[in-house]
Coordinates of C-alpha atoms and ligand atoms in Angstrom, one line a residue:
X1 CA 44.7 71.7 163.3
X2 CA 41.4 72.2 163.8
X3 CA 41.8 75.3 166.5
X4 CA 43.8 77.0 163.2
X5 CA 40.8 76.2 160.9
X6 CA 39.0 78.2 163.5
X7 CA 40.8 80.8 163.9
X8 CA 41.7 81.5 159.7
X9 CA 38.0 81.3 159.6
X10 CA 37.3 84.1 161.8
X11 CA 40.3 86.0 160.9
X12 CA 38.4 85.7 157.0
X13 CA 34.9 86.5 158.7
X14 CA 36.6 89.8 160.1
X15 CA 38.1 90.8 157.1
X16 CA 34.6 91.1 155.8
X17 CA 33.4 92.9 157.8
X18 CA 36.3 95.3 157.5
X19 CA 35.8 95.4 153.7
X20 CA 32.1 96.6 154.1
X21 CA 33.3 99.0 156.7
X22 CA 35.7 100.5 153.8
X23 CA 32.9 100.8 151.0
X24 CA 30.0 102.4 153.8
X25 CA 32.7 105.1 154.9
X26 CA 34.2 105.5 151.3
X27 CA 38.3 106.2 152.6
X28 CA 40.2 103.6 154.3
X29 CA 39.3 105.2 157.7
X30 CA 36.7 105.7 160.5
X31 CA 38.6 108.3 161.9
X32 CA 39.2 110.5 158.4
X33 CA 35.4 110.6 157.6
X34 CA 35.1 112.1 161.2
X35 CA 38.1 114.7 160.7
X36 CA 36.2 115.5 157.5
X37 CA 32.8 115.9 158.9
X38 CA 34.4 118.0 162.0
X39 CA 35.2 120.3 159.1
X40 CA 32.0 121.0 157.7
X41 CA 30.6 122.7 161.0
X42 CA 28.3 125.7 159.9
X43 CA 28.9 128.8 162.3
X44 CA 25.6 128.3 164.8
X45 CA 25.4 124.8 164.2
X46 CA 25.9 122.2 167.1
X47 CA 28.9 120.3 166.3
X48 CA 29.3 116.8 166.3
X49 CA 31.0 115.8 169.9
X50 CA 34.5 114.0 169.2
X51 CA 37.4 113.8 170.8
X52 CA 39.1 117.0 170.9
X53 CA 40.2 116.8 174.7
X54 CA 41.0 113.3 175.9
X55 CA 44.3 113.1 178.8
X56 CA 43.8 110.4 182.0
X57 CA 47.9 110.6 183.6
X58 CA 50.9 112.0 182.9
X59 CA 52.2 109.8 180.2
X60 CA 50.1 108.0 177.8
X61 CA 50.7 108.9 174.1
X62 CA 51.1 112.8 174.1
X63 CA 49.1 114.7 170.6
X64 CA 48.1 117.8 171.4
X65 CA 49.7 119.7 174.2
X66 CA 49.5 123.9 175.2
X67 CA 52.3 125.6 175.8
X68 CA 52.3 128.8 177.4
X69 CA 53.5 132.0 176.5
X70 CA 56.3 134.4 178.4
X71 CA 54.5 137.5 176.3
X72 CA 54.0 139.9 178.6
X73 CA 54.8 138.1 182.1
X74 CA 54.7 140.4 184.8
X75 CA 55.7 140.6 188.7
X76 CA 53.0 140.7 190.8
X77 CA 52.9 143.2 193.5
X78 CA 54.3 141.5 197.2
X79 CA 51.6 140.8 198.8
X80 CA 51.4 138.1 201.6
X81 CA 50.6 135.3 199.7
X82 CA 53.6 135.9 196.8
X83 CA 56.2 136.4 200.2
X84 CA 55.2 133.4 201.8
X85 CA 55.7 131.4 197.9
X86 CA 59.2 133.1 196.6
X87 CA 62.5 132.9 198.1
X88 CA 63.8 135.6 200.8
X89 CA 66.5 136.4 198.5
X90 CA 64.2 137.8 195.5
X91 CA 61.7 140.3 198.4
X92 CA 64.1 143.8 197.5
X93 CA 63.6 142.7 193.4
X94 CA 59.5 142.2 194.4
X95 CA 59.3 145.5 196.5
X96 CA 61.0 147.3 193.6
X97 CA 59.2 145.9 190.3
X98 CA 56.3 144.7 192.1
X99 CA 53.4 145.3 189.0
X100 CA 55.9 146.5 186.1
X101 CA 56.9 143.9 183.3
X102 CA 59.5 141.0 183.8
X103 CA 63.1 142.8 182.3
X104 CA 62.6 142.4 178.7
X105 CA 65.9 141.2 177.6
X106 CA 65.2 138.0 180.3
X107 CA 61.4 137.6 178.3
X108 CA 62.8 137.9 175.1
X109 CA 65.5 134.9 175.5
X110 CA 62.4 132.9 177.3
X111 CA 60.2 133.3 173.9
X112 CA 63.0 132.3 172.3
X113 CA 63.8 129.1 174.1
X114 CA 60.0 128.6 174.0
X115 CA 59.5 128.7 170.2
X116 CA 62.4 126.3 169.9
X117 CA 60.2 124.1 172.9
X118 CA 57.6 124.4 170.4
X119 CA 59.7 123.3 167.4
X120 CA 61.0 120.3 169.0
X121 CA 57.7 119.1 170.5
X122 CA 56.0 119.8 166.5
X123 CA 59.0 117.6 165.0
X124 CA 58.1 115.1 167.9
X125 CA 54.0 114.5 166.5
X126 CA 52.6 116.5 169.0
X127 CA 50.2 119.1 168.0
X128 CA 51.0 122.4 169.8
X129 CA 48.6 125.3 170.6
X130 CA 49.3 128.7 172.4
X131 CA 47.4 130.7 175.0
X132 CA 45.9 134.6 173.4
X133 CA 48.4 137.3 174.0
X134 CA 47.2 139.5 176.8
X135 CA 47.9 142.7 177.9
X136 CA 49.1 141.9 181.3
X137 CA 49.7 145.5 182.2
X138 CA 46.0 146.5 182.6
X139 CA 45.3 146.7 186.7
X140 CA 41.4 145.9 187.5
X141 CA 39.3 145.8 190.8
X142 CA 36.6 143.3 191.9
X143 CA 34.3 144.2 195.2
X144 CA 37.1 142.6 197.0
X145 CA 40.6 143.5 196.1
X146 CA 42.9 145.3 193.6
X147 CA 45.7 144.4 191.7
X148 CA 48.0 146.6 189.5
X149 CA 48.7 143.6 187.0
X150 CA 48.2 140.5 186.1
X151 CA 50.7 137.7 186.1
X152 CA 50.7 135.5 182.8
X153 CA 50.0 132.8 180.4
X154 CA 53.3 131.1 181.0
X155 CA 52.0 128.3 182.8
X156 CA 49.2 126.5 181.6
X157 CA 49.5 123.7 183.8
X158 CA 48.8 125.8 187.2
X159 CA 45.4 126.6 185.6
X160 CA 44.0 123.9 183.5
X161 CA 43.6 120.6 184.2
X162 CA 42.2 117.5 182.0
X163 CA 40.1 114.2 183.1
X164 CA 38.9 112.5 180.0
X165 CA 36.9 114.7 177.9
X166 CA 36.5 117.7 180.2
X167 CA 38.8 120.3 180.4
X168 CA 39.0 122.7 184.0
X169 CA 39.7 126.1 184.5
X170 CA 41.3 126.3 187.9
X171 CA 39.9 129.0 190.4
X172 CA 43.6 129.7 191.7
X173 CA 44.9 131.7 194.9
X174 CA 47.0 134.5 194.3
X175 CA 45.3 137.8 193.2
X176 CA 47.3 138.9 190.2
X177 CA 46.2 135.2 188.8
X178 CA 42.7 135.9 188.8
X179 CA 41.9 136.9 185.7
X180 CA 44.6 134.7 183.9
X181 CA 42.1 132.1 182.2
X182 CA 40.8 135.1 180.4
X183 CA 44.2 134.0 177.8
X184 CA 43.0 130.3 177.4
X185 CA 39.3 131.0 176.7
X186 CA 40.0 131.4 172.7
X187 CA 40.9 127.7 173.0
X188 CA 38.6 126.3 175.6
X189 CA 35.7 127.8 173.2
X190 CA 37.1 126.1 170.3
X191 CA 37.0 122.8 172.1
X192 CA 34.0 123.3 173.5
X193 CA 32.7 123.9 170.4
X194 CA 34.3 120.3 169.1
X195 CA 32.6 118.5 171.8
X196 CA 34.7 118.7 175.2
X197 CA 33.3 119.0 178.4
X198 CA 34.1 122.9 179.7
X199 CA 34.5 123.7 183.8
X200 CA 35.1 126.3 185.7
X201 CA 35.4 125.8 189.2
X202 CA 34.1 128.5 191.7
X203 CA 36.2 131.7 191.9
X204 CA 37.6 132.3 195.6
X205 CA 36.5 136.2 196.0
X206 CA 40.1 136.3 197.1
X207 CA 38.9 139.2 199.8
X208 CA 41.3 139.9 203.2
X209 CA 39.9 136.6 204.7
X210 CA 41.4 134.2 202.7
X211 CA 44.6 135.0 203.6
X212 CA 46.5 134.7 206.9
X213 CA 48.3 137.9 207.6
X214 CA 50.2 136.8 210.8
X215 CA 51.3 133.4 208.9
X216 CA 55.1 133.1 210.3
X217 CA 57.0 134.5 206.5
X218 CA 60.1 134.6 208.2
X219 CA 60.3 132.0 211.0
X220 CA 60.9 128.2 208.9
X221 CA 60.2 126.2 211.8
X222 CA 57.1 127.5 212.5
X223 CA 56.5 127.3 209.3
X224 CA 57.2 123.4 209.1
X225 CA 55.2 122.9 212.6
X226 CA 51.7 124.5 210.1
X227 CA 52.9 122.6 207.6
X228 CA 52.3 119.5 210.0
X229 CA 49.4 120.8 210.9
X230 CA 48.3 121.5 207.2
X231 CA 48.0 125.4 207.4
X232 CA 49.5 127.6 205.4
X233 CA 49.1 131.4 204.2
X234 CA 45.6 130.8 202.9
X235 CA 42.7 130.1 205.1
X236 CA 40.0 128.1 204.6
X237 CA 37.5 131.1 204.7
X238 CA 36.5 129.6 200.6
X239 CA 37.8 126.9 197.8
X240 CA 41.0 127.9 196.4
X241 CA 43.2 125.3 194.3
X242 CA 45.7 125.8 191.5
X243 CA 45.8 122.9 188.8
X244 CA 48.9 122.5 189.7
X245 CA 48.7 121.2 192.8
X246 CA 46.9 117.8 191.6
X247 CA 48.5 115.0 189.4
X248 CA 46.9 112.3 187.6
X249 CA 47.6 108.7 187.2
X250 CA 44.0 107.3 185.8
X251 CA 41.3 106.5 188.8
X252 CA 43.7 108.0 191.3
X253 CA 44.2 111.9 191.6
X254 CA 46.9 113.0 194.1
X255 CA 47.2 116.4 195.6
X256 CA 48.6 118.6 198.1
X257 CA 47.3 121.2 200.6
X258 CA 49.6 123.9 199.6
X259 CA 50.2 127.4 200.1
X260 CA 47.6 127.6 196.7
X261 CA 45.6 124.8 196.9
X262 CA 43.2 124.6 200.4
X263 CA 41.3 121.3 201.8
X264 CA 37.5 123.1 200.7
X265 CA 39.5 123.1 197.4
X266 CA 40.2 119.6 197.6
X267 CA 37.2 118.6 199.0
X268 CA 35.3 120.2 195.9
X269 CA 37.1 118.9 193.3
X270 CA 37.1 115.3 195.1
X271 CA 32.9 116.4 195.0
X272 CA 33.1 117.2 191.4
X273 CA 35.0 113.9 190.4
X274 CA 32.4 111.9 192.1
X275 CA 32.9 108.1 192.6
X276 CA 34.7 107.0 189.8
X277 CA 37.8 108.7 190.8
X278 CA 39.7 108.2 194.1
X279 CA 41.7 111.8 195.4
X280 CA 44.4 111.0 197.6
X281 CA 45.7 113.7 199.7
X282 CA 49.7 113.5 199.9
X283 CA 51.9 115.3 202.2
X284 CA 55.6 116.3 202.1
X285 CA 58.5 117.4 204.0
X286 CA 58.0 120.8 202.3
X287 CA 57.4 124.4 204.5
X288 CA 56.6 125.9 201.2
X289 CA 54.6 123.5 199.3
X290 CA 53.1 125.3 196.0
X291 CA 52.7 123.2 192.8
X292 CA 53.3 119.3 192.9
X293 CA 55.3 118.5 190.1
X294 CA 58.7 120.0 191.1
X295 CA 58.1 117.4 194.2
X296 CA 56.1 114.3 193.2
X297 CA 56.3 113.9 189.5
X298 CA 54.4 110.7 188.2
X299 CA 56.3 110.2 185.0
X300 CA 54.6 106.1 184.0
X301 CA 51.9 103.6 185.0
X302 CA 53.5 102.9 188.5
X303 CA 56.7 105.1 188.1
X304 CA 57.7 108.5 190.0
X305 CA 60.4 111.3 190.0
X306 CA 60.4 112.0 194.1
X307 CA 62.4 114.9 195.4
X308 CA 65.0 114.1 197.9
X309 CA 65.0 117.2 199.5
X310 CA 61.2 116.8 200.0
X311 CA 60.6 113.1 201.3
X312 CA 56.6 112.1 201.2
X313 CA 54.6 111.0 204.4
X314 CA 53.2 108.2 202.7
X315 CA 55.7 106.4 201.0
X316 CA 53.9 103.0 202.6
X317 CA 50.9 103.3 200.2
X318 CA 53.1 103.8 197.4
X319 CA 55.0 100.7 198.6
X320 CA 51.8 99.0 198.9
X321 CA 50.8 100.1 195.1
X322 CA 53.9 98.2 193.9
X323 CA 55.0 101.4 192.5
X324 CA 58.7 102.7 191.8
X325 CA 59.9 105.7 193.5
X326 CA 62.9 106.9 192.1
X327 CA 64.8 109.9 193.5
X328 CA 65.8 113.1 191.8
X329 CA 69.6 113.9 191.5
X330 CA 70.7 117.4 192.7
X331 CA 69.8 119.9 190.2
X332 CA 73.0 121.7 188.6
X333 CA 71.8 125.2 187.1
X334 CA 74.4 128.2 188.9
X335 CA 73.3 129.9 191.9
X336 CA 73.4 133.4 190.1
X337 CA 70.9 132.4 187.3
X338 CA 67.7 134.2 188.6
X339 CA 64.5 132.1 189.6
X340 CA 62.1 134.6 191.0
X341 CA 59.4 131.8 191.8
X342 CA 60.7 128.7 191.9
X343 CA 63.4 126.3 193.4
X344 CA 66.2 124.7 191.4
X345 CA 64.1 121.3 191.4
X346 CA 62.7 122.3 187.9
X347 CA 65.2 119.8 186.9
X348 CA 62.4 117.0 187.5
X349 CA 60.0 119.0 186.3
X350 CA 59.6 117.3 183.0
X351 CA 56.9 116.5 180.4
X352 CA 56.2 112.8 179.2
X353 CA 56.1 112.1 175.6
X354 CA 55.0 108.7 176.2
X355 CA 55.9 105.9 178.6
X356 CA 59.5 106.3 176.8
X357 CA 60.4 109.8 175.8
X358 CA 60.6 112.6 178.0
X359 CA 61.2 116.0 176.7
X360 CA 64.2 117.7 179.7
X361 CA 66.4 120.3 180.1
X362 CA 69.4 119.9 178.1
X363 CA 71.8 121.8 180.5
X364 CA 70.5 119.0 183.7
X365 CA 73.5 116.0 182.8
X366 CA 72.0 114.0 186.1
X367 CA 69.0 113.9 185.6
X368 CA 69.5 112.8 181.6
X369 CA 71.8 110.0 183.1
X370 CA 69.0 109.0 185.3
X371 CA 66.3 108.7 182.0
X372 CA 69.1 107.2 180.4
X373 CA 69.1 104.2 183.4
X374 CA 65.6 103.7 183.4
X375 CA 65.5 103.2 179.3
X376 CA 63.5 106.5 178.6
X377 CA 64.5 108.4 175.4
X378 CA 65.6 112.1 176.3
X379 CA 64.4 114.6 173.9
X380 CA 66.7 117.8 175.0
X381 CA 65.9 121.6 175.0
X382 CA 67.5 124.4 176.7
X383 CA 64.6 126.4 178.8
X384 CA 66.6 127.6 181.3
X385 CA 65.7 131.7 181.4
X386 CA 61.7 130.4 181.0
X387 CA 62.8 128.5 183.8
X388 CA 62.8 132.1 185.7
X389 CA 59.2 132.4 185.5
X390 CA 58.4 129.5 187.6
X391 CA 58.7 126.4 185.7
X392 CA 60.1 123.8 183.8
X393 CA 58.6 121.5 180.7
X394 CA 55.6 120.1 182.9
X395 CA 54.5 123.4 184.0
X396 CA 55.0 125.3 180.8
X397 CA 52.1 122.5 179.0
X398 CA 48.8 121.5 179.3
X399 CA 48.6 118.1 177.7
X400 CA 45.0 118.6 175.8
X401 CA 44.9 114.7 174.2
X402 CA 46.4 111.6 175.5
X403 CA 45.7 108.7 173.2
X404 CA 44.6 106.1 175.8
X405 CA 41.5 105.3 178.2
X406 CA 40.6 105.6 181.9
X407 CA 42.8 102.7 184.1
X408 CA 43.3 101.8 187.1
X409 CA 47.3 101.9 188.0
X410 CA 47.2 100.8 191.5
Ligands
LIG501 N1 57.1 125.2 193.8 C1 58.0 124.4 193.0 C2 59.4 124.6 193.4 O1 59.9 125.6 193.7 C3 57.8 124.8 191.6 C4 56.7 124.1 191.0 C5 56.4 124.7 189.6 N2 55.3 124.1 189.1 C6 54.4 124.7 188.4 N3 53.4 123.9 187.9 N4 54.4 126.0 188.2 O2 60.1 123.6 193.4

């Protein structure tokens, strides 16, 4: 009795406090007094930091997310490191479009599957924002390479990359990628402007030397025995990494040496995190590792998509976390459907809504069985000719603001 004296008595005591709360902000909340003030901002005026950029993992609460745009896309020319990331059977359609635009008929069914993305993700509560359109087209020269065109801004997630409040521009591998944060920076101004924290990691000069011109293309054993080693076409001659190439679960930040993303890459951004974060490198049965999340998808607190086909070296620490790995079924999508930069495994490839709704391919039964098993609600679009670009729901997004703080998960 007297324990619920105590606790009425607080539970009055904080209502008062609530009630003075109300009259000092005049509206019935913190958070709409900030929207409002956020509002005000004079042009040359230092704003008010907030929140605009807030993500820690793959999963908490999604509410603002970017999703890229197909406008434009175009093949890059075939140079080493594009043949030693796309599949033997596309080389004859590289050597002939090699720096002209994707077929326009393919783009124009991708931007429409992406406006319905769009649709689906606005009618879920997420607020969705789009890279500028660019003219890919344009060919440019640096000191220390040319390239007749640029690539795109279909895939957000291969170039920017959120812990907490800061927001990263990733200095990427591949020459015709170079310049492809020039389509963000509309957006990485505005929230910079609200208050985020803005990086741009160093810029490989992407000169001859960061590339390794006698790396075995053809020869897949060899190419496994590097693999082992941890080489692959690029050197270590400066940092390179793609965003891509690193997923986030909180305090720990997993990553892959890939054919993209280089140890002095790792190393930096493991430099760059500092202390509070823990980077753990991660290795797969994978000849032709480029991106992470069509391999090692961390979909909840403690809870991963693994690719069969791709089995990871250290299973025993995940074992040791007390985390679930559950594997990917086979993808489905037909052999003739083209996908110039990317395997079939897209299927796993998805985007968390939040710990219990996960926004898939509608065309991938399996894998919708498999959310089905776990208890996670599918939310089902049809992406499969964006899918020929290079990626599926996790790649096409950068999630901007998770609503939720910096854990621990292991
Ligand atoms: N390299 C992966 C595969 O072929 C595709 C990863 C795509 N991911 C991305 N963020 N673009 O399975």
């Amino acid at each position: 009795m007297k324990t619920l004296q105590s606790v009425s008595a607080v539970l009055r005591q904080t209502k008062l406090v609530s009630d003075v709360l109300l009259k000092a902000t005049g509206s019935g909340s913190v958070l709409t007094a900030r929207t409002q003030h956020a509002k005000r901002v004079v042009p040359g005026e230092i704003p008010q930091p907030s929140i605009p950029v807030n993500s820690h993992n793959e999963w908490d609460p999604l509410e603002e997310v970017i999703v890229g745009r197909p406008d434009g896309a175009c093949v890059p020319q075939f140079t080493t490191e594009v043949k030693a990331n796309t599949n033997e059977k596309y080389w004859d359609f590289y050597k002939k479009y090699g720096g002209t635009p994707f077929p326009d008929k393919h783009i124009e069914k991708a931007k429409q599957e992406v406006e319905e993305m769009c649709n689906v993700l606005r009618h879920e509560g997420v607020i969705v924002r789009r890279p500028d359109v660019i003219n890919w087209e344009k060919d440019y020269k640096t000191p220390d390479f040319s390239s007749p065109v640029g690539l795109y801004s279909a895939m957000p997630r291969d170039i920017l990359i959120v812990f907490g409040n800061e927001i990263m521009e990733a200095p990427m591998a591949w020459r015709s990628r170079f310049f492809e944060y020039r389509a963000y920076r509309s957006l990485l101004k505005e929230y910079f402007k609200a208050g985020a924290k803005w990086t741009a990691a160093p810029k490989p000069l992407m000169g001859d030397e960061l590339y390794d011109n006698t790396y075995p293309i053809e020869s897949i054993e060899d190419r496994h025995r590097l693999a082992k080693e941890g080489r692959f076409v690029t050197t270590e001659f400066e940092p390179c990494f793609d965003a891509a190439d690193f997923i986030r679960a909180g305090r720990d930040i997993f990553v892959q040496r890939s054919q993209v993303t280089n140890h002095l890459g790792i190393e930096w951004l493991r430099r760059h995190l500092g202390p509070e974060y823990r980077v753990h490198e991660l290795t797969f049965h994978d000849p032709n590792p480029m991106h992470i999340d069509a391999t090692f998808n961390i979909i909840g607190p403690g809870l991963v998509i693994a690719n069969p086909d791709r089995p990871c070296n250290q299973l025993k620490m995940f074992e040791k976390f007390g985390w679930k790995i559950v594997q990917a079924p086979k993808p489905t999508l037909s052999d003739d459907h083209p996908l110039w930069m990317s395997s079939k495994w897209l299927s796993m490839n998805v985007l968390m809504l939040d710990e219990d709704r996960v926004l898939c391919s509608k065309v991938e039964k399996p894998i919708i069985k498999m959310f089905e098993k776990l208890g996670i609600k599918t939310v089902q679009v049809d992406i499969t000719h964006a899918n020929s670009l290079g990626g599926g729901f996790h790649c096409w997004t950068t999630d901007v603001r998770r609503r939720g703080e910096l854990q621990s998960y292991i």
